[in-house]
PDB file of N, CA, C and O in Angstrom, chain B, residues numbered from 101:
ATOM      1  N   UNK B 101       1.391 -21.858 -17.195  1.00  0.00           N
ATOM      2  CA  UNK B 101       2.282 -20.723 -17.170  1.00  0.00           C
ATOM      3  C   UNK B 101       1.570 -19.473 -16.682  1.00  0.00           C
ATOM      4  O   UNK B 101       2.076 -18.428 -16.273  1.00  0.00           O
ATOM      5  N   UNK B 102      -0.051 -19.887 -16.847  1.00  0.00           N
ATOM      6  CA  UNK B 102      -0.523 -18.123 -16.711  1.00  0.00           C
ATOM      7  C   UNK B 102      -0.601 -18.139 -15.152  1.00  0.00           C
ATOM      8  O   UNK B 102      -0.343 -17.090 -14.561  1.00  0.00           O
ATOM      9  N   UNK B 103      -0.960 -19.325 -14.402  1.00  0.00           N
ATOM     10  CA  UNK B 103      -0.931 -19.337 -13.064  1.00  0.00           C
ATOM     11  C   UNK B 103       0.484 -19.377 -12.293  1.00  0.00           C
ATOM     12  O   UNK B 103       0.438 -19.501 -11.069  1.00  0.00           O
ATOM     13  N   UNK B 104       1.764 -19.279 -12.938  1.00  0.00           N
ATOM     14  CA  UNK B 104       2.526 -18.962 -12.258  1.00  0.00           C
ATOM     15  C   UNK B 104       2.763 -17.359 -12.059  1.00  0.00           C
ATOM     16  O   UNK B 104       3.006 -16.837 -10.971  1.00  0.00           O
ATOM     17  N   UNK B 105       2.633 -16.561 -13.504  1.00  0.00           N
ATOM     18  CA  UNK B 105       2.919 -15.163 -13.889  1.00  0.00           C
ATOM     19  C   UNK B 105       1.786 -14.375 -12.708  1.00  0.00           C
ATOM     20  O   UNK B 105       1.889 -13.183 -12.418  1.00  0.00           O
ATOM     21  N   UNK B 106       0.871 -15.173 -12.205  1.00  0.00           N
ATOM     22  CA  UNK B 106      -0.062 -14.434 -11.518  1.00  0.00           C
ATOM     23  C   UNK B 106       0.278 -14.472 -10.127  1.00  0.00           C
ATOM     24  O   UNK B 106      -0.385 -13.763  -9.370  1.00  0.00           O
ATOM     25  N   UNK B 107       1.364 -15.307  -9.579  1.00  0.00           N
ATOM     26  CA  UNK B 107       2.157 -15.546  -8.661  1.00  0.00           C
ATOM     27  C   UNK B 107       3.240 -14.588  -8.751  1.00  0.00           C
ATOM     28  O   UNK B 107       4.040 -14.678  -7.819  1.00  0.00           O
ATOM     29  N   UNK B 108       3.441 -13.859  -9.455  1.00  0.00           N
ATOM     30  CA  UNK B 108       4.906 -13.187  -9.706  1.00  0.00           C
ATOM     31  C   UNK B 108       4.644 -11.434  -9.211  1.00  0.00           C
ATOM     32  O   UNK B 108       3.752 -10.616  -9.433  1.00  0.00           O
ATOM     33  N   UNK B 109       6.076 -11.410  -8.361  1.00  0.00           N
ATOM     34  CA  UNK B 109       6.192 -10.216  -8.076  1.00  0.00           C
ATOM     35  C   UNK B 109       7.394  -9.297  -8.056  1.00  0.00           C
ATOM     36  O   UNK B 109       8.509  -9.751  -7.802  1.00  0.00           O
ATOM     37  N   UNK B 110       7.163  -7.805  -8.362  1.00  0.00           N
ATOM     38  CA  UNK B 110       7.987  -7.172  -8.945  1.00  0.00           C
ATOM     39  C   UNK B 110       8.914  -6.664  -7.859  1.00  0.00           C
ATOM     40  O   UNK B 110       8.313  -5.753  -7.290  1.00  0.00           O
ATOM     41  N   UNK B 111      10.279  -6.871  -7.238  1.00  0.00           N
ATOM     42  CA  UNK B 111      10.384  -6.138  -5.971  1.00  0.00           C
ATOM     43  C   UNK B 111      11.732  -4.919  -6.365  1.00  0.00           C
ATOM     44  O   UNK B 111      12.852  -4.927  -6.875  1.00  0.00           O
ATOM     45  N   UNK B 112      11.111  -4.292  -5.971  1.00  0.00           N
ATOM     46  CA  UNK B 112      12.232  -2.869  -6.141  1.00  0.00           C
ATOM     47  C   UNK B 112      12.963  -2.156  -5.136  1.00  0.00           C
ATOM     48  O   UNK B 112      13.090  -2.600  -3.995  1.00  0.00           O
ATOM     49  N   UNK B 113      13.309  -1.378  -5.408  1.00  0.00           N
ATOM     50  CA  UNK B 113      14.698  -0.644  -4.891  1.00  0.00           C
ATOM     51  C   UNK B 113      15.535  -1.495  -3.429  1.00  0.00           C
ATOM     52  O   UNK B 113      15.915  -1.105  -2.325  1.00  0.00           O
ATOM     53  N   UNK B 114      15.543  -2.654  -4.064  1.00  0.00           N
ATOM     54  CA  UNK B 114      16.731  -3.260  -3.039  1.00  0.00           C
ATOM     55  C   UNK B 114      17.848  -2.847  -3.267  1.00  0.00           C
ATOM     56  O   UNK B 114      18.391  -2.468  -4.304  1.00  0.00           O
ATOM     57  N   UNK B 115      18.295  -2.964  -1.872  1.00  0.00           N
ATOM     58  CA  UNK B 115      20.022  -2.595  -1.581  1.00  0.00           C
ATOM     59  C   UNK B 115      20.636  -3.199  -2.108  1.00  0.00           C
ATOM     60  O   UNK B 115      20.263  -4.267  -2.593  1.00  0.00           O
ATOM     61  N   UNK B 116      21.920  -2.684  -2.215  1.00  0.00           N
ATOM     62  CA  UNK B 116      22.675  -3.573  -3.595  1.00  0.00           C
ATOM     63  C   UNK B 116      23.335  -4.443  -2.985  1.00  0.00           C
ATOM     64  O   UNK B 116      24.071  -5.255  -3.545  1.00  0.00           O
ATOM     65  N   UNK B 117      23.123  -4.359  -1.642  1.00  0.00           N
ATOM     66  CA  UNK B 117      23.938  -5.928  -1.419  1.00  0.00           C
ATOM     67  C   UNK B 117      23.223  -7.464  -0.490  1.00  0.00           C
ATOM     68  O   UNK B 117      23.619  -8.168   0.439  1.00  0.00           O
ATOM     69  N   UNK B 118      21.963  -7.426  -1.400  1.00  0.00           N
ATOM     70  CA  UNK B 118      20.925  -8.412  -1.222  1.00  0.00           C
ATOM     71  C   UNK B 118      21.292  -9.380  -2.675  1.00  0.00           C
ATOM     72  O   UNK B 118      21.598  -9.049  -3.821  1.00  0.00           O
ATOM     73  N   UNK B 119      21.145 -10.383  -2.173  1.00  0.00           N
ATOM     74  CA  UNK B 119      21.536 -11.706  -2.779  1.00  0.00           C
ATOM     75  C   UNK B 119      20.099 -12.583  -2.939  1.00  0.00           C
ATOM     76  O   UNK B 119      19.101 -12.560  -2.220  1.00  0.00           O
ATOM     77  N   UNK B 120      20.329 -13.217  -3.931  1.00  0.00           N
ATOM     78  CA  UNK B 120      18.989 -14.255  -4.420  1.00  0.00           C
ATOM     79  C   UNK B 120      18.917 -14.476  -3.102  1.00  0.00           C
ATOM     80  O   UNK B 120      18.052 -13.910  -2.435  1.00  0.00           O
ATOM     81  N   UNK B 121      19.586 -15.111  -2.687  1.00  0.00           N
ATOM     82  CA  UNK B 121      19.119 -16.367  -1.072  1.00  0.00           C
ATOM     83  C   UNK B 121      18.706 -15.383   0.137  1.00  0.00           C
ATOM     84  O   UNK B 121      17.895 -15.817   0.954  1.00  0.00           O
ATOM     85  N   UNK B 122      19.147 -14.273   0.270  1.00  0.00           N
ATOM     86  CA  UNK B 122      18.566 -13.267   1.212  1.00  0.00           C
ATOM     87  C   UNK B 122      16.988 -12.649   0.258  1.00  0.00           C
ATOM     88  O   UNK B 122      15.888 -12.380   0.739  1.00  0.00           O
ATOM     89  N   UNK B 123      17.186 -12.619  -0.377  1.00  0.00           N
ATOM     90  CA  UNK B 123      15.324 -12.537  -1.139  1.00  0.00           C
ATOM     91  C   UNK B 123      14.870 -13.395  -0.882  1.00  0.00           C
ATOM     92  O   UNK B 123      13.925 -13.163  -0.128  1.00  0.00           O
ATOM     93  N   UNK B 124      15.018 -14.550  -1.123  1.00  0.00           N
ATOM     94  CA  UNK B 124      14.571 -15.708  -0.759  1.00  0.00           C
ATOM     95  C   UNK B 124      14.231 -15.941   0.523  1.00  0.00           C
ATOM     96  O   UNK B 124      13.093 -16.341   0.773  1.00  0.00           O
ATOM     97  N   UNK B 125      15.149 -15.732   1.521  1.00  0.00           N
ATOM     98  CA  UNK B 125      14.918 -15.869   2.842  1.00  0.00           C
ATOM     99  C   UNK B 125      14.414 -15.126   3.154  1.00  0.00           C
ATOM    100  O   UNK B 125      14.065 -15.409   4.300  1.00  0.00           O
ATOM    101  N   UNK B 126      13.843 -13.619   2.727  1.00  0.00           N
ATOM    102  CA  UNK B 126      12.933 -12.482   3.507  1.00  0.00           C
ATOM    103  C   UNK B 126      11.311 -13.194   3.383  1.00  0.00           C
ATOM    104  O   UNK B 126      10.497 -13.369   4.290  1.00  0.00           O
ATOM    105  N   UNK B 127      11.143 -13.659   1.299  1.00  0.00           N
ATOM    106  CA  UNK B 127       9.792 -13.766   1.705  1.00  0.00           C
ATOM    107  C   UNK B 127       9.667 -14.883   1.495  1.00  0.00           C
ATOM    108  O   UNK B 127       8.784 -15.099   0.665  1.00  0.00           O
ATOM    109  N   UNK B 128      10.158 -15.747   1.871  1.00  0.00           N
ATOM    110  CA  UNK B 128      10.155 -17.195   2.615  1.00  0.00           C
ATOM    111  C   UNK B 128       8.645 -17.452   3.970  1.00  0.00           C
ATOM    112  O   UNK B 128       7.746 -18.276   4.141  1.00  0.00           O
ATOM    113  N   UNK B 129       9.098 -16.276   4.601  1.00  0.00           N
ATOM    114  CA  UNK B 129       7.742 -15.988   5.433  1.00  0.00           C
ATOM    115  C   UNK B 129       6.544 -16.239   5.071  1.00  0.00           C
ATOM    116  O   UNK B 129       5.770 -16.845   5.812  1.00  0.00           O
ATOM    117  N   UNK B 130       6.166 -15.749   3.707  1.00  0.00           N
ATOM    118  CA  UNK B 130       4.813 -15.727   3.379  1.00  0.00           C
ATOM    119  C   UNK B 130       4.481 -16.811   2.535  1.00  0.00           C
ATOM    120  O   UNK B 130       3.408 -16.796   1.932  1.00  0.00           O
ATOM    121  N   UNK B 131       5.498 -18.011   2.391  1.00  0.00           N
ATOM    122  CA  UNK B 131       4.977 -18.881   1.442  1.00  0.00           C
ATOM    123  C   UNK B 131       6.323 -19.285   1.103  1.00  0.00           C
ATOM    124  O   UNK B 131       7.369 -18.734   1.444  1.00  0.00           O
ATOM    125  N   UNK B 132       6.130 -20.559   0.219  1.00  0.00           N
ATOM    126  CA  UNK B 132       6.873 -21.353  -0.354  1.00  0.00           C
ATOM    127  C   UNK B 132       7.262 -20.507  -1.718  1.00  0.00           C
ATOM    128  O   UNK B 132       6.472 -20.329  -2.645  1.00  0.00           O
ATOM    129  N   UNK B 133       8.533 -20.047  -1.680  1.00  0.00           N
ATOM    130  CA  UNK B 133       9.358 -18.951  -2.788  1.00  0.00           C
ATOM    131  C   UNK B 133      10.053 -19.855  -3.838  1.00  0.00           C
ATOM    132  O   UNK B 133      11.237 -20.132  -3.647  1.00  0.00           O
ATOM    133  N   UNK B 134       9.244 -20.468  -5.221  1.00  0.00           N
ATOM    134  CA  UNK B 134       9.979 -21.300  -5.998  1.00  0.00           C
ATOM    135  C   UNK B 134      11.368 -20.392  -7.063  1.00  0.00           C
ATOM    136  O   UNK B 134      12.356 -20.801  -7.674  1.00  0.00           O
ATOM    137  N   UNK B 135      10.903 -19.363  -6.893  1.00  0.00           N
ATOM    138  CA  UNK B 135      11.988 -18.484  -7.762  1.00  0.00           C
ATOM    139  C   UNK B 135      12.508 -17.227  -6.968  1.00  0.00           C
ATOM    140  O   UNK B 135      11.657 -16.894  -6.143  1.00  0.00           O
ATOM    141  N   UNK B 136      13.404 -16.579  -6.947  1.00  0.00           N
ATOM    142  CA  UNK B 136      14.166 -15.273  -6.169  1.00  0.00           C
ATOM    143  C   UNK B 136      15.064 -14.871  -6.811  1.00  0.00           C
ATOM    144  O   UNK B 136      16.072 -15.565  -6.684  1.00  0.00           O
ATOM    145  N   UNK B 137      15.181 -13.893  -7.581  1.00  0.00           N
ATOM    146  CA  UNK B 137      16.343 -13.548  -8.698  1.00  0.00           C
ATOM    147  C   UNK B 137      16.368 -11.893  -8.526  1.00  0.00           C
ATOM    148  O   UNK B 137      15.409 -11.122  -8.486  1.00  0.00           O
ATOM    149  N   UNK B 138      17.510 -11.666  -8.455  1.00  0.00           N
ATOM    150  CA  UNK B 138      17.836 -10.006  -8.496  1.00  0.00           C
ATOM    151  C   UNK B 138      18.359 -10.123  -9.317  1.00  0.00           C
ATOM    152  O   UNK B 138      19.091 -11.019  -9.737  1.00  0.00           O
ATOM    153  N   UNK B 139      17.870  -8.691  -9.872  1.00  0.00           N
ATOM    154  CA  UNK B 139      18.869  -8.547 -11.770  1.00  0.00           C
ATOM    155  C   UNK B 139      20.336  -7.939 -11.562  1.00  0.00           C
ATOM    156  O   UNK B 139      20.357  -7.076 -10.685  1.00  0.00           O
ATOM    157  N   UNK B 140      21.085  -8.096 -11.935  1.00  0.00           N
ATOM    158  CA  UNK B 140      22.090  -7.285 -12.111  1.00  0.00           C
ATOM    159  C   UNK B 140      22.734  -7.270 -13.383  1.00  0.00           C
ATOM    160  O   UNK B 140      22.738  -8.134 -14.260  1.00  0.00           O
ATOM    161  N   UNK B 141      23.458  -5.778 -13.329  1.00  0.00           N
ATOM    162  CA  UNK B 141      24.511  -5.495 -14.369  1.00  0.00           C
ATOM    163  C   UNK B 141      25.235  -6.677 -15.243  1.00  0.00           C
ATOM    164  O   UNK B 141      26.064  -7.429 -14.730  1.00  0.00           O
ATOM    165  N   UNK B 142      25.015  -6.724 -15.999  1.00  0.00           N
ATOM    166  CA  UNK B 142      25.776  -7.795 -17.173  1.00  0.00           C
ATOM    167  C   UNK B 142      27.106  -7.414 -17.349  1.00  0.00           C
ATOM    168  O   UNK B 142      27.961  -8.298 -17.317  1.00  0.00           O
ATOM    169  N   UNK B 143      27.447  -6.189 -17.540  1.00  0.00           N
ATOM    170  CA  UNK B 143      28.757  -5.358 -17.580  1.00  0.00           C
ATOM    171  C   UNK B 143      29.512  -5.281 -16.466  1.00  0.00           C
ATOM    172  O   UNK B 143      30.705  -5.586 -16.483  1.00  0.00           O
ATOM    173  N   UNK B 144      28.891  -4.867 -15.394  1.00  0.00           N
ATOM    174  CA  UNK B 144      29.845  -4.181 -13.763  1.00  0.00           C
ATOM    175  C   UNK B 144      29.677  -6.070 -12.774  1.00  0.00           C
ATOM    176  O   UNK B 144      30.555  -6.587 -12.082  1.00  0.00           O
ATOM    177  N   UNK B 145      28.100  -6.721 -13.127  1.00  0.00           N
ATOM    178  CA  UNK B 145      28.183  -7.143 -12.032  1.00  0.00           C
ATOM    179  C   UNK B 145      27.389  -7.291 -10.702  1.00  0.00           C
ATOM    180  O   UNK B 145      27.103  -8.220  -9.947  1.00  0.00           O
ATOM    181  N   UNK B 146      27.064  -5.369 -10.780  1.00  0.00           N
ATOM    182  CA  UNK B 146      26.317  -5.282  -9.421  1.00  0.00           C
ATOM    183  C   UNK B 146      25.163  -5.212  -9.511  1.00  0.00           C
ATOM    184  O   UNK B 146      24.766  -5.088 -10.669  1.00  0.00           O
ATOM    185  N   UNK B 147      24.382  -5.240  -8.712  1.00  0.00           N
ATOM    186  CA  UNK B 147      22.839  -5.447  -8.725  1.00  0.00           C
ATOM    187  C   UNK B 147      22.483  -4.157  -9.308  1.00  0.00           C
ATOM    188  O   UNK B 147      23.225  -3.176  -9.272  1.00  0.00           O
ATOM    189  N   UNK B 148      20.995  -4.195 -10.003  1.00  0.00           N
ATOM    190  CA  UNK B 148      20.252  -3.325 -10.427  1.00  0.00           C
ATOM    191  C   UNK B 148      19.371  -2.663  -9.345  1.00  0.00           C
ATOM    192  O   UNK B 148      18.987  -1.494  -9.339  1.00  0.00           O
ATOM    193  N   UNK B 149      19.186  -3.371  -8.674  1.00  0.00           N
ATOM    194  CA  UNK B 149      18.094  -2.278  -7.389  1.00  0.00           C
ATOM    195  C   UNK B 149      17.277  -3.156  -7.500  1.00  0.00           C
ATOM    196  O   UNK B 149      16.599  -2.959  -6.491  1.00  0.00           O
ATOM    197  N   UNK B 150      16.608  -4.442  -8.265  1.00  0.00           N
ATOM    198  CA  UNK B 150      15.331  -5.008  -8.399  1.00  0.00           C
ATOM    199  C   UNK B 150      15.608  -6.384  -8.723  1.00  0.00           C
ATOM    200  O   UNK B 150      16.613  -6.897  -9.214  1.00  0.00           O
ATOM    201  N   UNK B 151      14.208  -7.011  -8.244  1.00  0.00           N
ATOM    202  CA  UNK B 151      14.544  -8.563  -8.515  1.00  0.00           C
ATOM    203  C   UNK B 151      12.874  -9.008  -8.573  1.00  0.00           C
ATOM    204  O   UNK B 151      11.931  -8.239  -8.392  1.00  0.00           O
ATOM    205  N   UNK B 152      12.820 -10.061  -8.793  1.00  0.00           N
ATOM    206  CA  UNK B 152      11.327 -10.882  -8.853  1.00  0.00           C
ATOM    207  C   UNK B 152      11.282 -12.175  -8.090  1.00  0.00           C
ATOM    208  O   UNK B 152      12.200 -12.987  -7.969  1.00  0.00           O
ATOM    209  N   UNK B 153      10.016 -12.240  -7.573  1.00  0.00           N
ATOM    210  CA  UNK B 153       9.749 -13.928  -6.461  1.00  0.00           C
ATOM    211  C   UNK B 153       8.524 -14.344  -7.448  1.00  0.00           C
ATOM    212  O   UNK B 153       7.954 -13.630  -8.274  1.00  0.00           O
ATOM    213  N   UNK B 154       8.332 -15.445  -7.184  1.00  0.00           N
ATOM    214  CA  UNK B 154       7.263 -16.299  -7.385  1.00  0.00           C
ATOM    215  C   UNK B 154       7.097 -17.344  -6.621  1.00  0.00           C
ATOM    216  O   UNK B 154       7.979 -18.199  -6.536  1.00  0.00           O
ATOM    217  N   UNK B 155       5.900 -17.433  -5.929  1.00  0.00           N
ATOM    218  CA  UNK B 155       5.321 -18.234  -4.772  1.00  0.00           C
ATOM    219  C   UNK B 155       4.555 -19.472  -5.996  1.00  0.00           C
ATOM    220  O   UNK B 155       4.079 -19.332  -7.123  1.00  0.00           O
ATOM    221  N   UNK B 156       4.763 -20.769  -5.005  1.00  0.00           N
ATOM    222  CA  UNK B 156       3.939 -21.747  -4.882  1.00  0.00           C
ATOM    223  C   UNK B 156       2.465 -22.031  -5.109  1.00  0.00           C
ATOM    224  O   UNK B 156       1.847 -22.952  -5.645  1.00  0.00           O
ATOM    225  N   UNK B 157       2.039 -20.589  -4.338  1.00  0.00           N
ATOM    226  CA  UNK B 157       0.614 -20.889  -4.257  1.00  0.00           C
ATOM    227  C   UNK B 157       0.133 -19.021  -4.164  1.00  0.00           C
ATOM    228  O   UNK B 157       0.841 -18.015  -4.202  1.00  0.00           O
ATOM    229  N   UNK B 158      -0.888 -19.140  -4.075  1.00  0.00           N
ATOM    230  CA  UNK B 158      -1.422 -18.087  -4.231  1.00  0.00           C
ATOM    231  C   UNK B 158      -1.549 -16.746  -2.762  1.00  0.00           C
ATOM    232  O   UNK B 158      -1.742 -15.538  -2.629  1.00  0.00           O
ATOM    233  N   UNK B 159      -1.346 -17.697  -2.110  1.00  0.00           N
ATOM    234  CA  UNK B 159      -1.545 -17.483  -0.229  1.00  0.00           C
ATOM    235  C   UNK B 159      -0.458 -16.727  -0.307  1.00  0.00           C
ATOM    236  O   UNK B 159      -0.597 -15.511  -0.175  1.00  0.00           O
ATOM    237  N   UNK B 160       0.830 -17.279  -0.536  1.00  0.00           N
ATOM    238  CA  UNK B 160       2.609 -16.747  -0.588  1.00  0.00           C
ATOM    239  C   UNK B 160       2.421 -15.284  -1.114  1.00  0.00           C
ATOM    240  O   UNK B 160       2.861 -14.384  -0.398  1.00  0.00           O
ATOM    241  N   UNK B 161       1.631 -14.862  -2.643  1.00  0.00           N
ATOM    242  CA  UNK B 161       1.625 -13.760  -3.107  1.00  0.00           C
ATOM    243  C   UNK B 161       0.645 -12.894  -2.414  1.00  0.00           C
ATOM    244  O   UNK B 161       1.059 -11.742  -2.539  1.00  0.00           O
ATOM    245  N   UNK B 162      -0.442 -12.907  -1.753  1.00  0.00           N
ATOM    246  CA  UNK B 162      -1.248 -12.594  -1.421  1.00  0.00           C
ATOM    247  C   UNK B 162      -0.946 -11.902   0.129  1.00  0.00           C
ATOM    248  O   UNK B 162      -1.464 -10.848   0.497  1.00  0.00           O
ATOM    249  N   UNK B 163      -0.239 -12.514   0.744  1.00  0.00           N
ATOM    250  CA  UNK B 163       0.520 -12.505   2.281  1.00  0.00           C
ATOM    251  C   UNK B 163       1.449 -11.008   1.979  1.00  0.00           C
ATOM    252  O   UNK B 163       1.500 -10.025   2.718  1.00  0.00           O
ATOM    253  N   UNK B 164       2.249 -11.242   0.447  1.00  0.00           N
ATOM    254  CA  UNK B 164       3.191  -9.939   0.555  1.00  0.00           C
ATOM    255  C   UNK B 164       2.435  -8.760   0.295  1.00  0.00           C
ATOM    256  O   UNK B 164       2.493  -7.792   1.053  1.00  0.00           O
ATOM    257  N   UNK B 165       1.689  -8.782  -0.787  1.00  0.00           N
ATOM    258  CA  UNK B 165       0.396  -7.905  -1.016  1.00  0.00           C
ATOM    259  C   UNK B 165      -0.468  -6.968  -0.146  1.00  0.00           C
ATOM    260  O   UNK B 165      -0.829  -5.806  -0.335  1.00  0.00           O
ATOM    261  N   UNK B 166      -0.686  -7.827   0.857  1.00  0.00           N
ATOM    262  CA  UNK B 166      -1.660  -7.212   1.750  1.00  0.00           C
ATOM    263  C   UNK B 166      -0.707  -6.725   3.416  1.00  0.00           C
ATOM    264  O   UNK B 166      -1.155  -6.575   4.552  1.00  0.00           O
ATOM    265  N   UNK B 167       0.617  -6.603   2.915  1.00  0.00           N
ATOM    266  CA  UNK B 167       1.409  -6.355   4.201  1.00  0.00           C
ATOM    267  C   UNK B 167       1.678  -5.182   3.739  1.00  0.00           C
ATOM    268  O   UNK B 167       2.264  -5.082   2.661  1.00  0.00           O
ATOM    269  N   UNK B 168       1.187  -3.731   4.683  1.00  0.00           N
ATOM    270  CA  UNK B 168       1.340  -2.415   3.579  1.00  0.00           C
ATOM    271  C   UNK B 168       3.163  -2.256   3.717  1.00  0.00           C
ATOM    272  O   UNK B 168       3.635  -1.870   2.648  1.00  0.00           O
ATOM    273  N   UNK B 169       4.277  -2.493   4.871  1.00  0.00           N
ATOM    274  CA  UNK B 169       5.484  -2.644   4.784  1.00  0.00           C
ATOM    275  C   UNK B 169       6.423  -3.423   4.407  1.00  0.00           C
ATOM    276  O   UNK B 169       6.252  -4.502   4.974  1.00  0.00           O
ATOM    277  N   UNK B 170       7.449  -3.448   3.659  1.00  0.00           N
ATOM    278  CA  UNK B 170       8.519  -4.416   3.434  1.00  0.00           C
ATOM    279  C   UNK B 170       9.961  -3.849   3.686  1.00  0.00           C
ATOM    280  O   UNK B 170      10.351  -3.180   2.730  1.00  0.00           O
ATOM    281  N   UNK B 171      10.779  -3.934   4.637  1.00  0.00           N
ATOM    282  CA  UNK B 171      11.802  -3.483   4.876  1.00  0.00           C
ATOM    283  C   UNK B 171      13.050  -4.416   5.036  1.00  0.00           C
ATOM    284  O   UNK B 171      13.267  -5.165   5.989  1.00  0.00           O
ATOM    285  N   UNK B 172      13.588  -4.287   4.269  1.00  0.00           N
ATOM    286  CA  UNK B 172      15.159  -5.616   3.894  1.00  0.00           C
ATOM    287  C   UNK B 172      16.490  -4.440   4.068  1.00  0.00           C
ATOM    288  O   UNK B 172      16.639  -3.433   3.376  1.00  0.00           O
ATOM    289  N   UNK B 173      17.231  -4.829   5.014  1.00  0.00           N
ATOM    290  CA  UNK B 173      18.668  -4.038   4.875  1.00  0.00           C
ATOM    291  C   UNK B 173      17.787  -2.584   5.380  1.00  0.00           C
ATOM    292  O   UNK B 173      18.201  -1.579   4.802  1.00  0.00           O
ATOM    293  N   UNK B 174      17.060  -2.427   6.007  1.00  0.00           N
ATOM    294  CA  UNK B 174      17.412  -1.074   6.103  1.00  0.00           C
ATOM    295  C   UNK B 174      16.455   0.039   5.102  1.00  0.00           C
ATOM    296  O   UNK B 174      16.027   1.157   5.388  1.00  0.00           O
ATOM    297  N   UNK B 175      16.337  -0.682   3.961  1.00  0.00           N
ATOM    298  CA  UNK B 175      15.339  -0.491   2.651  1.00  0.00           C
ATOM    299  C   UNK B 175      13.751  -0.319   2.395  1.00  0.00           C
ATOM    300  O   UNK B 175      13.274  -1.443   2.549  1.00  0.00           O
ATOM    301  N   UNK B 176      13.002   0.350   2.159  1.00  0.00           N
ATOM    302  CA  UNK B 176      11.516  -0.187   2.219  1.00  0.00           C
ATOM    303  C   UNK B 176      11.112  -0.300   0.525  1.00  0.00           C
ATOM    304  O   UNK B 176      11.073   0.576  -0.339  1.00  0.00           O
ATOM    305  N   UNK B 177      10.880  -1.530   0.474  1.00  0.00           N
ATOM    306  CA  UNK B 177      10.885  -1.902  -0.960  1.00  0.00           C
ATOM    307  C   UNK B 177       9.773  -2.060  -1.711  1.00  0.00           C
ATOM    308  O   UNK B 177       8.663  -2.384  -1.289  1.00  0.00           O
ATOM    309  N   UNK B 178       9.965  -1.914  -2.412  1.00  0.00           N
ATOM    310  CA  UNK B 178       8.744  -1.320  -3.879  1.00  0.00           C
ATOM    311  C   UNK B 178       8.145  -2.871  -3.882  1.00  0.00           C
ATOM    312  O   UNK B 178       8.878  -3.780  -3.491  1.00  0.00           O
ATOM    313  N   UNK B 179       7.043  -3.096  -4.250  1.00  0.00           N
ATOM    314  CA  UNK B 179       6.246  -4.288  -4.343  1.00  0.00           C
ATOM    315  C   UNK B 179       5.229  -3.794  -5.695  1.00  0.00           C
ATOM    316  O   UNK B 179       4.594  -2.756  -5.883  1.00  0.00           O
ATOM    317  N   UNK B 180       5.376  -4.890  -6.418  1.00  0.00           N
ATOM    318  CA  UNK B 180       4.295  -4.863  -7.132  1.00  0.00           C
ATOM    319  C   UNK B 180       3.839  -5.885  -8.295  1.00  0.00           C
ATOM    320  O   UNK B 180       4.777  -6.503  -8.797  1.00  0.00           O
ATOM    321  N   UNK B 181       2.716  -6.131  -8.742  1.00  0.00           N
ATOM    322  CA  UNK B 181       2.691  -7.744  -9.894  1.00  0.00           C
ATOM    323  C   UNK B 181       3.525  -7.267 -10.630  1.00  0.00           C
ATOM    324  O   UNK B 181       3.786  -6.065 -10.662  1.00  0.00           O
ATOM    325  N   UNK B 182       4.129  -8.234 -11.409  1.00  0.00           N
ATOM    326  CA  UNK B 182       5.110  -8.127 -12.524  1.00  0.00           C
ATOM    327  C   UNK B 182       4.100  -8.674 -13.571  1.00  0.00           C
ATOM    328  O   UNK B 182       3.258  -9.566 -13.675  1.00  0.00           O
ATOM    329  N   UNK B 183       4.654  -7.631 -14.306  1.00  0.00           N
ATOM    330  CA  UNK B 183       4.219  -8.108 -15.696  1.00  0.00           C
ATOM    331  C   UNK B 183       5.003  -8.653 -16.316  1.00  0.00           C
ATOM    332  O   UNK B 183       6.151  -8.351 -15.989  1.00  0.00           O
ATOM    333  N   UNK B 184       4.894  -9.589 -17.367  1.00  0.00           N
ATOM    334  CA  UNK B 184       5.139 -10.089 -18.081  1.00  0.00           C
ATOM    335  C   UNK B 184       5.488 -10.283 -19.337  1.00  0.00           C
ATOM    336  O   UNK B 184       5.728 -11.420 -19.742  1.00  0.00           O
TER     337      UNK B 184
END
């Protein structure tokens, strides 16, 4: 478990109309993406602005890390380890 959490990343201020599978498919690029989840509202529905990936391997997390840009929709999005 501790080697997945070290795989895990925090991604922020996405547009609200990014979907697991479009997370998925952005950082798909850098690795094999076993998880892609945007949080949303329990109440409304709509997305929260943020979601989390977790790569396969260490290469996948490491690839998004060291890319100083991430731009989805238009967006340049917050990156960072998630804690746990």
């Amino acid at each position: 478990m501790a080697a997945r959490a070290a795989r895990k990343l925090f991604i922020g201020n996405l547009p609200w109309t990014v979907s697991n599978r479009e997370l998925k498919t952005y950082f798909s690029e850098f690795g094999h993406v076993v998880l892609a989840s945007v949080v949303f509202d329990r109440n409304t529905g709509l997305s929260r602005g943020y979601g989390f990936i977790v790569f396969s391997t260490q290469g996948g997390y490491d690839g998004v890390a060291n890319r100083q840009n991430h731009v989805l929709e238009g967006s340049n999005l917050v990156i960072q380890a998630a804690s746990n």
